[in-house]
Amino acid sequence: MFNDLIDFNDLTLSEWETLLELGLDIYENPSKYKDYCKNKILATLFYEPSTRTNFSFQSAMLKLGGNVIGFSGTSATSVSKGETLKDTIKIVSNYSDIIVIRHPNEGAAYAASLYTKLHVINAGDGGHLHPTQTMTDLFTIKKLKNKKMTGLDIGICGDLLYGRTVHSLIKAFSMYSDNTFYFISTPELKIPEYFTYELRKNNKIIICDRIEDCIDKLDIIYMTRIQRERFKTNEEYQKQVGIYILDKEKLSKAKEDLIILHPLPKNNEIAVDIDDGDQRAQYFNQAGFGMYIRMALIIKLLEKPKTQINLKNIKTTEKKCVNENCVVNTEKNLPDIFKTVKSNKANSEKICCAYCETEM
Ligand code: NCD
């Protein structure tokens, strides 16, 4: 059984399937679950802005009969007085039973999970991962595509470099096979290769410059916002906005049963008349489904106490991560942990930071 939800590899495919099925049951019979978390407290630590993820976690816990404490933004907390991530996590662990964290540094949720005996859920770590958004996405696809998770043509469009929801989504789809992925982005915002190693094994990948090049083939199009907050300069960001806009004209060539997904918030990447004017727009429903699957996740994690990793047993090295936004470079005294991953080239392996997965 998994201890935390930091990344997709934390769960096996059968654990994912159990979770998704539980989410579907909660969706059908919410009142059955109304007392599951009585006397339990969820702590929501949002160091970065959030609407859907934060509110859906809070309402998930309240609908399970539990309670919620937390913050949205750090200005009213001791973080603004210089408190480290470690100390905040240690303190919050005294007052709650399970922790949800969103943080601007890649790897922060993993670091947090090392500091506490409570289950930790990654609600977004910098430009790295966002696994509970992906749970929402998989739940939506299962629900709207009659539980079909293979043989799909899936377009992913926009900011594939910084979009953490995209990274988690393609990691999750590595568990399934025989899907075709169309990655639609500018060369500057293309998908980092290391996220595709696993996906390539059992799925096909096609790189596209334009939505028009593949829209007629797609079963799903996953639009994303250009992640303004991750760019080094506003100039670089401005060069990327407004390039991909899904509008009526492009959709006139798409399948009738296409589903249009978006993790939201959206800026201008979907024309506003699509929202209510096209039954294929499913992103508001998608956000609604997020609460049910988060209820399932909280139930499953709280079923068993966590087995905490003993930091003393972890071998550390002198290497530092090359990603300056990685948590190992901002949080003092974290063990430097590295892992090897198989690369796209036959029989070769790459060394990656275990927190943010950047190649060394
Ligand atoms: C996403 C995020 O925070 O990564 N939002 C969300 O949680 N649904 C997507 C985004 O901000 O673009």
Tab-separated table of C-alpha atoms and ligand atoms in Angstrom:
chain	number	residue	atom	x	y	z
A	1	MET	CA	0.000	0.000	0.000
A	2	PHE	CA	1.298	3.490	-0.799
A	3	ASN	CA	2.366	5.870	1.979
A	4	ASP	CA	2.227	9.255	0.281
A	5	LEU	CA	1.120	10.552	-3.093
A	6	ILE	CA	4.104	12.410	-4.486
A	7	ASP	CA	4.448	10.826	-7.908
A	8	PHE	CA	2.708	8.215	-10.006
A	9	ASN	CA	5.289	5.559	-9.302
A	10	ASP	CA	4.068	5.558	-5.695
A	11	LEU	CA	1.119	3.426	-6.801
A	12	THR	CA	0.814	0.297	-8.899
A	13	LEU	CA	-1.662	0.170	-11.762
A	14	SER	CA	-4.000	-1.974	-9.685
A	15	GLU	CA	-3.852	0.574	-6.824
A	16	TRP	CA	-4.732	3.312	-9.313
A	17	GLU	CA	-7.605	1.293	-10.677
A	18	THR	CA	-8.907	0.623	-7.125
A	19	LEU	CA	-8.716	4.338	-6.389
A	20	LEU	CA	-10.525	5.296	-9.579
A	21	GLU	CA	-13.245	2.698	-8.944
A	22	LEU	CA	-13.660	3.985	-5.375
A	23	GLY	CA	-13.950	7.530	-6.762
A	24	LEU	CA	-16.696	6.369	-9.129
A	25	ASP	CA	-18.556	4.702	-6.247
A	26	ILE	CA	-18.285	7.853	-4.121
A	27	TYR	CA	-19.627	9.870	-7.079
A	28	GLU	CA	-22.635	7.532	-7.350
A	29	ASN	CA	-23.249	7.142	-3.569
A	30	PRO	CA	-21.737	10.119	-1.724
A	31	SER	CA	-23.839	9.705	1.453
A	32	LYS	CA	-22.343	6.230	2.071
A	33	TYR	CA	-19.020	7.916	2.832
A	34	LYS	CA	-20.184	10.853	4.942
A	35	ASP	CA	-18.589	9.701	8.211
A	36	TYR	CA	-15.409	8.068	6.912
A	37	CYS	CA	-13.110	10.765	8.270
A	38	LYS	CA	-14.932	11.765	11.448
A	39	ASN	CA	-12.467	13.338	13.935
A	40	LYS	CA	-9.686	13.480	11.313
A	41	ILE	CA	-7.987	16.710	10.279
A	42	LEU	CA	-6.614	17.550	6.849
A	43	ALA	CA	-3.927	20.269	6.716
A	44	THR	CA	-3.810	22.190	3.425
A	45	LEU	CA	-0.491	24.001	3.002
A	46	PHE	CA	-0.733	26.135	-0.125
A	47	TYR	CA	2.485	28.117	-0.581
A	48	GLU	CA	1.255	28.924	-4.135
A	49	PRO	CA	-2.143	30.145	-5.413
A	50	SER	CA	-4.916	27.620	-5.960
A	51	THR	CA	-8.678	27.560	-6.468
A	52	ARG	CA	-9.755	24.093	-7.649
A	53	THR	CA	-7.151	21.953	-5.912
A	54	ASN	CA	-7.436	23.682	-2.546
A	55	PHE	CA	-11.239	23.955	-2.490
A	56	SER	CA	-11.801	20.439	-3.817
A	57	PHE	CA	-9.500	18.983	-1.142
A	58	GLN	CA	-11.275	20.981	1.552
A	59	SER	CA	-14.743	20.015	0.383
A	60	ALA	CA	-13.591	16.382	-0.058
A	61	MET	CA	-12.548	16.235	3.622
A	62	LEU	CA	-15.706	18.019	4.812
A	63	LYS	CA	-17.914	15.648	2.793
A	64	LEU	CA	-16.133	12.730	4.483
A	65	GLY	CA	-17.108	14.165	7.886
A	66	GLY	CA	-13.590	15.420	8.675
A	67	ASN	CA	-12.178	18.856	9.414
A	68	VAL	CA	-9.686	21.135	7.687
A	69	ILE	CA	-6.934	23.545	8.792
A	70	GLY	CA	-4.453	25.293	6.550
A	71	PHE	CA	-3.203	28.349	4.739
A	72	SER	CA	-3.447	29.876	1.273
A	73	GLY	CA	-0.362	31.963	0.807
A	74	THR	CA	2.327	32.217	3.433
A	75	SER	CA	2.071	35.906	4.429
A	76	ALA	CA	0.091	35.153	7.608
A	77	THR	CA	2.292	32.225	8.646
A	78	SER	CA	5.755	31.803	10.153
A	79	VAL	CA	7.098	31.038	6.679
A	80	SER	CA	7.168	34.828	6.257
A	81	LYS	CA	9.473	34.925	9.311
A	82	GLY	CA	11.892	32.516	7.645
A	83	GLU	CA	10.621	29.185	8.953
A	84	THR	CA	11.973	26.261	6.955
A	85	LEU	CA	9.793	23.714	5.178
A	86	LYS	CA	11.024	21.094	7.616
A	87	ASP	CA	9.977	23.051	10.704
A	88	THR	CA	6.559	23.953	9.278
A	89	ILE	CA	5.897	20.309	8.402
A	90	LYS	CA	7.018	19.122	11.857
A	91	ILE	CA	4.692	21.643	13.552
A	92	VAL	CA	1.668	20.966	11.343
A	93	SER	CA	2.156	17.225	11.928
A	94	ASN	CA	1.267	17.787	15.590
A	95	TYR	CA	-2.129	19.213	14.691
A	96	SER	CA	-3.399	17.097	11.811
A	97	ASP	CA	-3.733	13.574	10.376
A	98	ILE	CA	-2.890	14.103	6.706
A	99	ILE	CA	-1.122	16.859	4.770
A	100	VAL	CA	-1.705	18.363	1.327
A	101	ILE	CA	1.069	20.630	0.087
A	102	ARG	CA	1.544	22.911	-2.925
A	103	HIS	CA	4.933	24.593	-3.150
A	104	PRO	CA	6.895	26.627	-5.728
A	105	ASN	CA	10.032	24.447	-5.484
A	106	GLU	CA	10.325	21.233	-7.456
A	107	GLY	CA	10.639	18.277	-5.110
A	108	ALA	CA	9.158	20.086	-2.080
A	109	ALA	CA	6.366	17.554	-1.528
A	110	TYR	CA	8.864	14.689	-1.532
A	111	ALA	CA	11.060	16.599	0.920
A	112	ALA	CA	8.012	17.239	3.131
A	113	SER	CA	7.150	13.534	3.103
A	114	LEU	CA	10.592	12.704	4.512
A	115	TYR	CA	10.001	14.964	7.538
A	116	THR	CA	6.718	13.540	8.833
A	117	LYS	CA	4.945	10.410	9.931
A	118	LEU	CA	1.750	11.723	8.287
A	119	HIS	CA	0.710	10.899	4.750
A	120	VAL	CA	1.691	13.708	2.365
A	121	ILE	CA	-0.144	14.531	-0.866
A	122	ASN	CA	1.603	16.529	-3.577
A	123	ALA	CA	-0.788	19.227	-4.817
A	124	GLY	CA	1.842	20.642	-7.194
A	125	ASP	CA	5.608	21.112	-6.742
A	126	GLY	CA	6.912	23.931	-8.921
A	127	GLY	CA	6.959	22.972	-12.596
A	128	HIS	CA	7.423	19.314	-11.731
A	129	LEU	CA	4.299	17.246	-10.967
A	130	HIS	CA	0.645	17.507	-9.993
A	131	PRO	CA	-0.587	13.946	-9.453
A	132	THR	CA	-4.017	14.744	-7.998
A	133	GLN	CA	-4.882	16.812	-11.077
A	134	THR	CA	-3.983	13.733	-13.085
A	135	MET	CA	-6.234	11.588	-10.895
A	136	THR	CA	-8.965	14.056	-11.816
A	137	ASP	CA	-8.033	13.783	-15.496
A	138	LEU	CA	-8.014	9.959	-15.464
A	139	PHE	CA	-11.312	9.896	-13.582
A	140	THR	CA	-12.830	12.236	-16.192
A	141	ILE	CA	-11.530	10.146	-19.091
A	142	LYS	CA	-12.790	6.921	-17.495
A	143	LYS	CA	-16.187	8.463	-16.880
A	144	LEU	CA	-16.633	10.100	-20.279
A	145	LYS	CA	-14.946	7.444	-22.445
A	146	ASN	CA	-16.781	4.455	-20.933
A	147	LYS	CA	-13.759	3.298	-18.921
A	148	LYS	CA	-11.646	3.017	-22.072
A	149	MET	CA	-8.017	3.876	-21.296
A	150	THR	CA	-6.246	2.395	-24.335
A	151	GLY	CA	-6.449	2.879	-28.080
A	152	LEU	CA	-7.052	6.605	-27.599
A	153	ASP	CA	-5.629	9.500	-29.637
A	154	ILE	CA	-4.695	12.179	-27.121
A	155	GLY	CA	-3.514	15.678	-28.012
A	156	ILE	CA	-1.685	17.681	-25.347
A	157	CYS	CA	-1.248	21.314	-26.234
A	158	GLY	CA	0.460	24.398	-24.818
A	159	ASP	CA	3.145	24.621	-22.162
A	160	LEU	CA	4.609	21.127	-22.060
A	161	LEU	CA	7.863	22.310	-20.506
A	162	TYR	CA	6.576	23.932	-17.309
A	163	GLY	CA	3.075	22.414	-17.158
A	164	ARG	CA	3.230	20.045	-14.184
A	165	THR	CA	-0.219	18.622	-14.962
A	166	VAL	CA	1.128	17.468	-18.334
A	167	HIS	CA	4.148	15.797	-16.743
A	168	SER	CA	1.989	13.852	-14.303
A	169	LEU	CA	-0.542	12.949	-16.979
A	170	ILE	CA	1.996	11.393	-19.303
A	171	LYS	CA	3.640	9.550	-16.417
A	172	ALA	CA	0.244	8.108	-15.530
A	173	PHE	CA	-0.436	7.083	-19.120
A	174	SER	CA	2.846	5.152	-19.124
A	175	MET	CA	0.913	2.564	-17.093
A	176	TYR	CA	-1.467	2.021	-19.997
A	177	SER	CA	-0.582	1.069	-23.566
A	178	ASP	CA	-1.543	1.493	-27.220
A	179	ASN	CA	-2.432	5.158	-26.974
A	180	THR	CA	-1.141	7.746	-29.442
A	181	PHE	CA	0.044	11.061	-28.039
A	182	TYR	CA	0.233	14.242	-30.115
A	183	PHE	CA	2.446	16.782	-28.346
A	184	ILE	CA	1.536	20.224	-29.692
A	185	SER	CA	3.877	23.007	-28.581
A	186	THR	CA	6.489	25.498	-29.696
A	187	PRO	CA	10.086	24.175	-29.712
A	188	GLU	CA	10.814	26.336	-26.615
A	189	LEU	CA	8.051	24.689	-24.575
A	190	LYS	CA	8.423	21.111	-25.755
A	191	ILE	CA	8.111	18.194	-23.373
A	192	PRO	CA	11.350	17.379	-21.468
A	193	GLU	CA	12.601	14.080	-22.832
A	194	TYR	CA	12.953	12.435	-19.438
A	195	PHE	CA	9.196	12.520	-18.915
A	196	THR	CA	8.652	10.425	-22.054
A	197	TYR	CA	11.032	7.491	-21.419
A	198	GLU	CA	8.367	5.229	-19.976
A	199	LEU	CA	5.538	6.443	-22.206
A	200	ARG	CA	7.418	5.581	-25.395
A	201	LYS	CA	7.732	1.920	-24.455
A	202	ASN	CA	4.104	1.033	-25.123
A	203	ASN	CA	2.642	4.109	-26.785
A	204	LYS	CA	3.197	6.174	-29.911
A	205	ILE	CA	4.368	9.781	-29.764
A	206	ILE	CA	3.865	12.315	-32.558
A	207	ILE	CA	5.214	15.857	-32.339
A	208	CYS	CA	2.992	18.533	-33.950
A	209	ASP	CA	3.504	22.238	-34.580
A	210	ARG	CA	-0.169	23.095	-35.019
A	211	ILE	CA	-3.507	21.978	-33.578
A	212	GLU	CA	-4.823	21.755	-37.180
A	213	ASP	CA	-2.273	19.006	-37.947
A	214	CYS	CA	-4.022	16.460	-35.719
A	215	ILE	CA	-7.384	17.754	-34.449
A	216	ASP	CA	-9.392	15.463	-36.776
A	217	LYS	CA	-7.795	12.345	-35.236
A	218	LEU	CA	-8.200	13.158	-31.557
A	219	ASP	CA	-10.435	11.529	-28.931
A	220	ILE	CA	-9.162	13.910	-26.263
A	221	ILE	CA	-7.526	17.310	-26.462
A	222	TYR	CA	-5.856	18.525	-23.255
A	223	MET	CA	-5.262	22.263	-23.462
A	224	THR	CA	-2.936	24.025	-21.015
A	225	ARG	CA	-2.088	27.563	-19.955
A	226	ILE	CA	1.357	29.032	-20.619
A	227	GLN	CA	2.840	29.024	-17.092
A	228	ARG	CA	3.728	32.707	-16.727
A	229	GLU	CA	5.112	32.282	-13.184
A	230	ARG	CA	7.800	29.788	-14.278
A	231	PHE	CA	9.464	32.013	-16.916
A	232	LYS	CA	12.698	33.834	-16.088
A	233	THR	CA	11.598	37.016	-17.936
A	234	ASN	CA	8.290	38.510	-19.033
A	235	GLU	CA	9.744	38.902	-22.532
A	236	GLU	CA	10.215	35.133	-22.874
A	237	TYR	CA	6.659	34.581	-21.630
A	238	GLN	CA	5.173	37.124	-24.064
A	239	LYS	CA	6.740	35.269	-27.014
A	240	GLN	CA	4.727	32.165	-26.090
A	241	VAL	CA	1.234	33.505	-25.375
A	242	GLY	CA	-1.605	33.368	-27.875
A	243	ILE	CA	0.031	30.821	-30.207
A	244	TYR	CA	-2.414	27.971	-29.570
A	245	ILE	CA	-6.083	28.883	-29.388
A	246	LEU	CA	-8.773	26.231	-29.725
A	247	ASP	CA	-11.733	27.839	-31.482
A	248	LYS	CA	-14.874	26.948	-33.422
A	249	GLU	CA	-13.081	26.783	-36.739
A	250	LYS	CA	-10.508	24.238	-35.532
A	251	LEU	CA	-13.204	22.257	-33.741
A	252	SER	CA	-15.284	22.031	-36.924
A	253	LYS	CA	-12.751	19.420	-38.086
A	254	ALA	CA	-12.806	17.437	-34.836
A	255	LYS	CA	-14.699	14.250	-33.968
A	256	GLU	CA	-18.221	14.559	-32.533
A	257	ASP	CA	-17.191	12.614	-29.421
A	258	LEU	CA	-13.939	14.496	-28.812
A	259	ILE	CA	-13.589	15.649	-25.210
A	260	ILE	CA	-11.893	18.949	-24.493
A	261	LEU	CA	-10.051	18.930	-21.163
A	262	HIS	CA	-8.078	21.625	-19.351
A	263	PRO	CA	-6.701	21.560	-15.798
A	264	LEU	CA	-7.733	25.243	-15.483
A	265	PRO	CA	-7.265	28.140	-14.884
A	266	LYS	CA	-7.446	29.022	-18.563
A	267	ASN	CA	-6.372	32.296	-20.116
A	268	ASN	CA	-7.084	32.657	-23.834
A	269	GLU	CA	-6.183	29.169	-25.092
A	270	ILE	CA	-9.838	28.173	-25.515
A	271	ALA	CA	-12.190	30.652	-27.230
A	272	VAL	CA	-14.892	31.658	-24.710
A	273	ASP	CA	-17.794	30.699	-26.969
A	274	ILE	CA	-16.682	27.058	-26.697
A	275	ASP	CA	-17.428	26.975	-22.937
A	276	ASP	CA	-21.202	26.826	-23.262
A	277	GLY	CA	-21.542	26.533	-27.015
A	278	ASP	CA	-19.925	23.137	-27.611
A	279	GLN	CA	-20.948	19.957	-25.769
A	280	ARG	CA	-17.396	18.650	-26.191
A	281	ALA	CA	-16.106	21.195	-23.639
A	282	GLN	CA	-15.761	19.118	-20.463
A	283	TYR	CA	-13.314	21.122	-18.372
A	284	PHE	CA	-15.819	22.478	-15.863
A	285	ASN	CA	-17.176	18.955	-15.284
A	286	GLN	CA	-13.574	17.733	-15.014
A	287	ALA	CA	-12.934	20.185	-12.148
A	288	GLY	CA	-16.121	18.953	-10.447
A	289	PHE	CA	-15.025	15.305	-10.642
A	290	GLY	CA	-11.806	16.269	-8.814
A	291	MET	CA	-13.544	16.337	-5.453
A	292	TYR	CA	-14.727	12.712	-5.659
A	293	ILE	CA	-11.367	11.272	-6.590
A	294	ARG	CA	-9.697	13.311	-3.827
A	295	MET	CA	-12.227	11.829	-1.374
A	296	ALA	CA	-11.113	8.382	-2.547
A	297	LEU	CA	-7.455	9.297	-2.092
A	298	ILE	CA	-7.946	10.604	1.463
A	299	ILE	CA	-9.894	7.443	2.430
A	300	LYS	CA	-7.222	5.116	1.015
A	301	LEU	CA	-4.298	6.953	2.618
A	302	LEU	CA	-5.921	7.125	6.048
A	303	GLU	CA	-6.732	3.398	5.998
A	304	LYS	CA	-3.223	2.523	7.199
A	305	PRO	CA	-0.497	4.327	9.150
A	306	LYS	CA	2.511	5.412	7.132
A	307	THR	CA	5.855	3.646	7.237
A	308	GLN	CA	8.252	6.570	7.490
A	309	ILE	CA	11.590	6.432	5.703
A	310	ASN	CA	14.480	6.544	8.154
A	311	LEU	CA	16.662	9.364	6.862
A	312	LYS	CA	19.663	7.854	8.635
A	313	ASN	CA	19.472	4.891	6.249
A	314	ILE	CA	19.686	7.054	3.132
A	315	LYS	CA	23.053	7.238	1.454
A	316	THR	CA	23.828	10.824	0.492
A	317	THR	CA	26.312	12.228	-1.991
A	318	GLU	CA	28.179	15.491	-2.381
A	319	LYS	CA	26.361	16.301	-5.651
A	320	LYS	CA	23.901	19.174	-5.781
A	321	CYS	CA	20.964	19.328	-8.186
A	322	VAL	CA	21.589	21.395	-11.328
A	323	ASN	CA	18.026	22.746	-11.208
A	324	GLU	CA	18.285	25.940	-9.175
A	325	ASN	CA	14.571	25.790	-8.308
A	326	CYS	CA	14.906	22.296	-6.842
A	327	VAL	CA	14.096	22.015	-3.145
A	328	VAL	CA	17.573	20.621	-2.354
A	329	ASN	CA	18.994	24.013	-3.285
A	330	THR	CA	16.561	26.031	-1.175
A	331	GLU	CA	16.043	23.826	1.876
A	332	LYS	CA	19.102	23.204	4.045
A	333	ASN	CA	20.209	19.753	5.187
A	334	LEU	CA	18.175	17.607	2.821
A	335	PRO	CA	19.981	14.427	1.818
A	336	ASP	CA	21.087	14.572	-1.828
A	337	ILE	CA	19.301	11.613	-3.318
A	338	PHE	CA	19.727	10.494	-6.897
A	339	LYS	CA	18.078	7.774	-8.934
A	340	THR	CA	18.852	6.135	-12.245
A	341	VAL	CA	16.255	6.004	-14.984
A	342	LYS	CA	16.283	4.195	-18.326
A	343	SER	CA	16.797	6.634	-21.204
A	344	ASN	CA	15.307	6.562	-24.721
A	345	LYS	CA	18.545	5.180	-26.096
A	346	ALA	CA	18.833	1.399	-25.870
A	347	ASN	CA	20.546	0.105	-22.743
A	348	SER	CA	21.526	3.507	-21.446
A	349	GLU	CA	20.677	5.001	-18.089
A	350	LYS	CA	20.561	8.567	-16.818
A	351	ILE	CA	21.092	9.867	-13.330
A	352	CYS	CA	18.328	12.147	-12.110
A	353	CYS	CA	17.704	14.108	-8.927
A	354	ALA	CA	15.234	12.090	-6.848
A	355	TYR	CA	13.372	15.258	-5.817
A	356	CYS	CA	12.806	17.044	-9.144
A	357	GLU	CA	13.925	14.414	-11.698
A	358	THR	CA	16.201	16.820	-13.545
A	359	GLU	CA	18.964	14.950	-15.363
A	360	MET	CA	22.370	15.445	-13.845
B	1	NCD	C1	-2.827	23.713	-12.531
B	1	NCD	C2	-1.607	23.874	-11.651
B	1	NCD	O1	-1.670	24.498	-10.602
B	1	NCD	O2	-0.587	23.322	-12.050
B	1	NCD	N1	-4.014	24.118	-11.911
B	1	NCD	C3	-4.714	23.219	-11.174
B	1	NCD	O3	-4.318	22.819	-10.118
B	1	NCD	N2	-5.836	22.725	-11.696
B	1	NCD	C4	-2.674	24.256	-13.884
B	1	NCD	C5	-2.196	25.670	-14.068
B	1	NCD	O4	-1.970	26.409	-13.109
B	1	NCD	O5	-2.063	26.054	-15.223
